[in-house]
PDB file of C-alpha atoms in Angstrom:
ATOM      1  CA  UNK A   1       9.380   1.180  21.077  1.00 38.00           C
ATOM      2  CA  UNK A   2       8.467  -2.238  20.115  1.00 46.00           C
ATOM      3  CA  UNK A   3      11.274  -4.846  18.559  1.00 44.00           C
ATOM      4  CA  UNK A   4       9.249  -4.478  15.359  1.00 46.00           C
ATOM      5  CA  UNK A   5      10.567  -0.767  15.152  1.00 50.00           C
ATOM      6  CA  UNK A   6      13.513  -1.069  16.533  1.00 58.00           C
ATOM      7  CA  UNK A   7      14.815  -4.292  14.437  1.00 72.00           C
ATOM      8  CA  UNK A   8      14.776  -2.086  11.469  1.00 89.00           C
ATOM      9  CA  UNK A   9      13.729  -5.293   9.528  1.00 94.00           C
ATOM     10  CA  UNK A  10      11.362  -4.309   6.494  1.00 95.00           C
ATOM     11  CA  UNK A  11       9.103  -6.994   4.035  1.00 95.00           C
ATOM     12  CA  UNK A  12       8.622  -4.541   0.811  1.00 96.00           C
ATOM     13  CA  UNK A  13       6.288  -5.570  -2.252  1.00 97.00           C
ATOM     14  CA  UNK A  14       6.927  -3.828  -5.121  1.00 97.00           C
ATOM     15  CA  UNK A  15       5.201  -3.023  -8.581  1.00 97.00           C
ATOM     16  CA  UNK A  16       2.043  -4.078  -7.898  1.00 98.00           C
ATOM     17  CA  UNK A  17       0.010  -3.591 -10.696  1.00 98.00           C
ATOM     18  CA  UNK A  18      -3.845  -3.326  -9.983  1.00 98.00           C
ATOM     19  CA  UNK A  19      -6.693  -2.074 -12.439  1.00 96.00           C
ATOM     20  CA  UNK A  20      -8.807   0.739 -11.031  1.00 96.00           C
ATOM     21  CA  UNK A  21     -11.370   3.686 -11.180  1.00 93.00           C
ATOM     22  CA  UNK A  22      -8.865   6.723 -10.822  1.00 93.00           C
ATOM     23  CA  UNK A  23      -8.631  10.281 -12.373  1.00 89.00           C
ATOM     24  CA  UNK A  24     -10.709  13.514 -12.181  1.00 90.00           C
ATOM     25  CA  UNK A  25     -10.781  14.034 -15.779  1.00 86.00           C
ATOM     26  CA  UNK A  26     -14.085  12.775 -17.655  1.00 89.00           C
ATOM     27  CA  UNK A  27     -12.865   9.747 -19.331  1.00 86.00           C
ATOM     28  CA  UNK A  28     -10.895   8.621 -16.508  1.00 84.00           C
ATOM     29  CA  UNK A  29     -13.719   8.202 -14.572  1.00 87.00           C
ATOM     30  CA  UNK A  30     -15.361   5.697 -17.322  1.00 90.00           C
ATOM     31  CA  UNK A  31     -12.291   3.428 -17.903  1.00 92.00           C
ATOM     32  CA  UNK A  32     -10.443   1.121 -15.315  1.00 93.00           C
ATOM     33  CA  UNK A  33      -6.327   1.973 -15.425  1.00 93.00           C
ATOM     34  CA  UNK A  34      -3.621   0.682 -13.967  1.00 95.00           C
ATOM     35  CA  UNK A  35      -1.799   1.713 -10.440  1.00 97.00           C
ATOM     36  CA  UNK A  36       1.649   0.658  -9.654  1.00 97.00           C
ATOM     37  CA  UNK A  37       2.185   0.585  -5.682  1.00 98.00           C
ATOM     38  CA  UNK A  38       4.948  -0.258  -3.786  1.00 98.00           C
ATOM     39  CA  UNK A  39       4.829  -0.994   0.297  1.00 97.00           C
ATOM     40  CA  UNK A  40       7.056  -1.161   2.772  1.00 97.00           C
ATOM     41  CA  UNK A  41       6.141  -2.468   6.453  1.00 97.00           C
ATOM     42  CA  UNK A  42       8.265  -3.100   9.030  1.00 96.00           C
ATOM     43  CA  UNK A  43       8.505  -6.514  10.604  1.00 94.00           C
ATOM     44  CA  UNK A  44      11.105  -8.163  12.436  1.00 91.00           C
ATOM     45  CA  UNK A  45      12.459 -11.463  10.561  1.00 91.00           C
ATOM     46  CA  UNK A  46      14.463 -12.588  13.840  1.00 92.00           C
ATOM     47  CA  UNK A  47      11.315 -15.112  14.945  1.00 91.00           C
ATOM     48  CA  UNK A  48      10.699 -16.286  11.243  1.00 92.00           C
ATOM     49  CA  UNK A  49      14.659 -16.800  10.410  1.00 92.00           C
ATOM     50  CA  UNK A  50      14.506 -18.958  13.331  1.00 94.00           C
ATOM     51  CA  UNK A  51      11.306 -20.676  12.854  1.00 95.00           C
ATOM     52  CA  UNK A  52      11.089 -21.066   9.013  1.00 95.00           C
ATOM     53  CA  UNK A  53       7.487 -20.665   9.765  1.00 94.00           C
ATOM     54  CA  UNK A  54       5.319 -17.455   8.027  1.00 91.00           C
ATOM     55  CA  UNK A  55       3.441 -17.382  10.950  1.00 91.00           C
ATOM     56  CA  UNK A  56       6.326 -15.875  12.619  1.00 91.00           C
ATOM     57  CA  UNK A  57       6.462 -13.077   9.821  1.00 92.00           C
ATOM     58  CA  UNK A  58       4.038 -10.821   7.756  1.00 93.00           C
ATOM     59  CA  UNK A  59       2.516 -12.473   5.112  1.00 94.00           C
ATOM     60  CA  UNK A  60       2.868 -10.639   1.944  1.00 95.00           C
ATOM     61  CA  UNK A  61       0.754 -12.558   0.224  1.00 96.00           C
ATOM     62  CA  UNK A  62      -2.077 -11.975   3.039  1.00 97.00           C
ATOM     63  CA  UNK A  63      -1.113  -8.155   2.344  1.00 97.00           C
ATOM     64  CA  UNK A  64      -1.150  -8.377  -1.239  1.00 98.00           C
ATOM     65  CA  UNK A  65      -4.523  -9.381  -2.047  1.00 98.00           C
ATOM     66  CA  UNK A  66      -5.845  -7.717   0.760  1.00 98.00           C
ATOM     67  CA  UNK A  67      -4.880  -4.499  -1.448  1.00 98.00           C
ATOM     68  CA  UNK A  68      -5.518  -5.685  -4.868  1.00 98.00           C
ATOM     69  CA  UNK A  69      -9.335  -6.222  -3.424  1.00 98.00           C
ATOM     70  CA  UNK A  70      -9.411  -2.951  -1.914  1.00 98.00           C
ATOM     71  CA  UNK A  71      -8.438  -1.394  -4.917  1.00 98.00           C
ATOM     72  CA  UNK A  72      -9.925  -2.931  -7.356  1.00 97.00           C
ATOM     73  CA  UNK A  73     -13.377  -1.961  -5.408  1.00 95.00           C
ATOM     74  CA  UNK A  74     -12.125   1.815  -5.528  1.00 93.00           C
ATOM     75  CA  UNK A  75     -12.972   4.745  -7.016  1.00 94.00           C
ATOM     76  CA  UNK A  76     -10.978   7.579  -6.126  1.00 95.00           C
ATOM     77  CA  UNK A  77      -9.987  10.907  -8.288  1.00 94.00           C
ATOM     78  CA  UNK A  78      -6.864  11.643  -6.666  1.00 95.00           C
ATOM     79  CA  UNK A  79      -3.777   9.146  -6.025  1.00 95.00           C
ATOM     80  CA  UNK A  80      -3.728  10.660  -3.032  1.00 97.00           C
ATOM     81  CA  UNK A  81      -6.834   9.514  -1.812  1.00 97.00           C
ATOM     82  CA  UNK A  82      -5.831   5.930  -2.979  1.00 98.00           C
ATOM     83  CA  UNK A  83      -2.624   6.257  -1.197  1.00 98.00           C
ATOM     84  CA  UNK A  84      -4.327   7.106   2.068  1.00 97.00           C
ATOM     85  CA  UNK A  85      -6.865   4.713   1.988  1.00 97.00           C
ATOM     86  CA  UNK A  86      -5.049   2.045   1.207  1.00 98.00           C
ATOM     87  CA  UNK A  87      -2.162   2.811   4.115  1.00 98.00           C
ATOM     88  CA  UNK A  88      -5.132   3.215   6.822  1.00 97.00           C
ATOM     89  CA  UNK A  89      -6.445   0.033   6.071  1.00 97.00           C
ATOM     90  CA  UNK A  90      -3.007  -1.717   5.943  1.00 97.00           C
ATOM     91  CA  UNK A  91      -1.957  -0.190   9.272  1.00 97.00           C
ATOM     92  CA  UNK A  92      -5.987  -1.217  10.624  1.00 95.00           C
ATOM     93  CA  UNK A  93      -5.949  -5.193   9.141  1.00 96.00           C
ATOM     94  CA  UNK A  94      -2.306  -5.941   9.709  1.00 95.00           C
ATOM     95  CA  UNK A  95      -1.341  -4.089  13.054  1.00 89.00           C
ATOM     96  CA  UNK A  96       1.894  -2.606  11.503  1.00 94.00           C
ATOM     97  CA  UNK A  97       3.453   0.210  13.078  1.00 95.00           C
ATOM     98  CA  UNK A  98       3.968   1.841  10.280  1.00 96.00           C
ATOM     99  CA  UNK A  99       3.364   1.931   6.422  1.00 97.00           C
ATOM    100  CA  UNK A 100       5.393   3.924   3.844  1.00 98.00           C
ATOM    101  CA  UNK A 101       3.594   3.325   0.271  1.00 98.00           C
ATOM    102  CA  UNK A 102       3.599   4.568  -3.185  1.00 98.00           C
ATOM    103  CA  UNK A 103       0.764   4.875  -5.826  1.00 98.00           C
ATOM    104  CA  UNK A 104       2.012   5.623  -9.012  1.00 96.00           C
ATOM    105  CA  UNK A 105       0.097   5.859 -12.640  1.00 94.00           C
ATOM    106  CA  UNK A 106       1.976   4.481 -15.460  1.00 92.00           C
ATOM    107  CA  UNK A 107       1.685   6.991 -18.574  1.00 81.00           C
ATOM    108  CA  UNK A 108      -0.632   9.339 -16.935  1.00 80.00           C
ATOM    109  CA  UNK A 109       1.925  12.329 -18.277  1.00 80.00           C
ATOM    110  CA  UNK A 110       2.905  12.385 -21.553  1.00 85.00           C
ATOM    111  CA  UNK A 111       6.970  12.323 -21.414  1.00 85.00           C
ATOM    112  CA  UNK A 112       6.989  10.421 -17.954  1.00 84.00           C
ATOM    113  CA  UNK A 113       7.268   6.865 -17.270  1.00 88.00           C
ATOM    114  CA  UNK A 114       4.571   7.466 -14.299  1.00 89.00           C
ATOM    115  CA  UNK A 115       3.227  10.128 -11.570  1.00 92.00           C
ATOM    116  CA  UNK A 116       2.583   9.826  -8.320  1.00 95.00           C
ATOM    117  CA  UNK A 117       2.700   9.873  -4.561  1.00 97.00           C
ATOM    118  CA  UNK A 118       4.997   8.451  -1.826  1.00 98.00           C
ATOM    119  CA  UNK A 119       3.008   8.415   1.725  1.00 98.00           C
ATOM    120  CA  UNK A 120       4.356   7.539   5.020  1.00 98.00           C
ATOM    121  CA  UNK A 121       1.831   6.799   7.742  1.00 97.00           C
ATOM    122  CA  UNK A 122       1.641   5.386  11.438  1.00 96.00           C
ATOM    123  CA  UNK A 123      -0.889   3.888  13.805  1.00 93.00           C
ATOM    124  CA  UNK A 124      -1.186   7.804  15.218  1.00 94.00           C
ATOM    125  CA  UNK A 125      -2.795   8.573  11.877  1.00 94.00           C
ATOM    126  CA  UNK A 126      -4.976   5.626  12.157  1.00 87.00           C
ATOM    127  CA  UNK A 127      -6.554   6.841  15.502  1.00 84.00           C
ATOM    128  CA  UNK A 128      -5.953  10.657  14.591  1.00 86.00           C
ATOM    129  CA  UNK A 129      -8.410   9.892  11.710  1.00 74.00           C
TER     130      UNK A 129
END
C-alpha cells in the first residue's frame, strides 16, 4: 500500500457545475443541462504542508478543468455512463489510486433537489476495463 492510501489524506472538489448532452428522453438529447459532480481523490498533504509548493500535491485546478473539458465534449444518456467515464479518465491522467465521484442532475425529478449516482473506482478498474 502506497503512503497515498495509507495517509488517508483526501483533496475533494465539490459542486461542480458543468453544461452537458445528458438524458435518454427526446428533448434531453437536443438541449445542454447542467451536472453537479463532486470528487474525492486521495493524496497525501504531508510533502505539500511541508513544502508550500502544489507540486508536492494534486492540483485541483489541473483536475478541474481537465473534467469540465471532458464533459462538456460528452454526450452520454445515462449518469452512469458520465460517472464512469469521467472516474477512468481521472484515475488514467492523474495516477490516483482511487476516485470516489458523484454526478448528480439538478431538477431532473420533479419534487427532488437532484438525482444521481455516487461511483467509487480504482486503478484495478482502469486495467480491468
Amino acid at each position: 500500500m502506497s503512503e497515498t492510501t495509507m495517509s488517508g489524506d483526501r483533496i475533494f472538489l465539490r459542486g461542480l457545475a458543468v453544461e452537458c448532452v445528458i438524458g435518454f428522453i427526446e428533448w434531453e438529447r437536443r438541449v445542454k443541462q447542467t451536472v453537479v459532480i463532486d470528487l474525492e481523490l486521495p493524496v497525501d498533504c504531508r510533502r505539500a504542508a511541508l513544502t508550500d509548493e502544489v507540486s508536492d500535491t494534486l492540483d485541483y485546478k489541473k483536475v478541474a478543468k481537465r473534467v469540465i473539458a471532458f464533459v462538456e465534449g460528452t454526450q452520454f444518456k445515462l449518469v452512469e455512463t458520465l460517472a464512469q467515464r469521467i472516474a477512468m479518465m481521472v484515475l488514467e491522467e492523474f495516477d490516483v489510486p482511487w476516485i470516489r465521484l458523484s454526478v448528480s442532475k439538478p431538477g431532473a425529478i420533479r419534487g427532488s433537489r437532484d438525482v444521481g449516482v455516487t461511483i467509487e473506482r480504482t486503478r484495478a478498474d482502469l486495467l480491468a476495463r
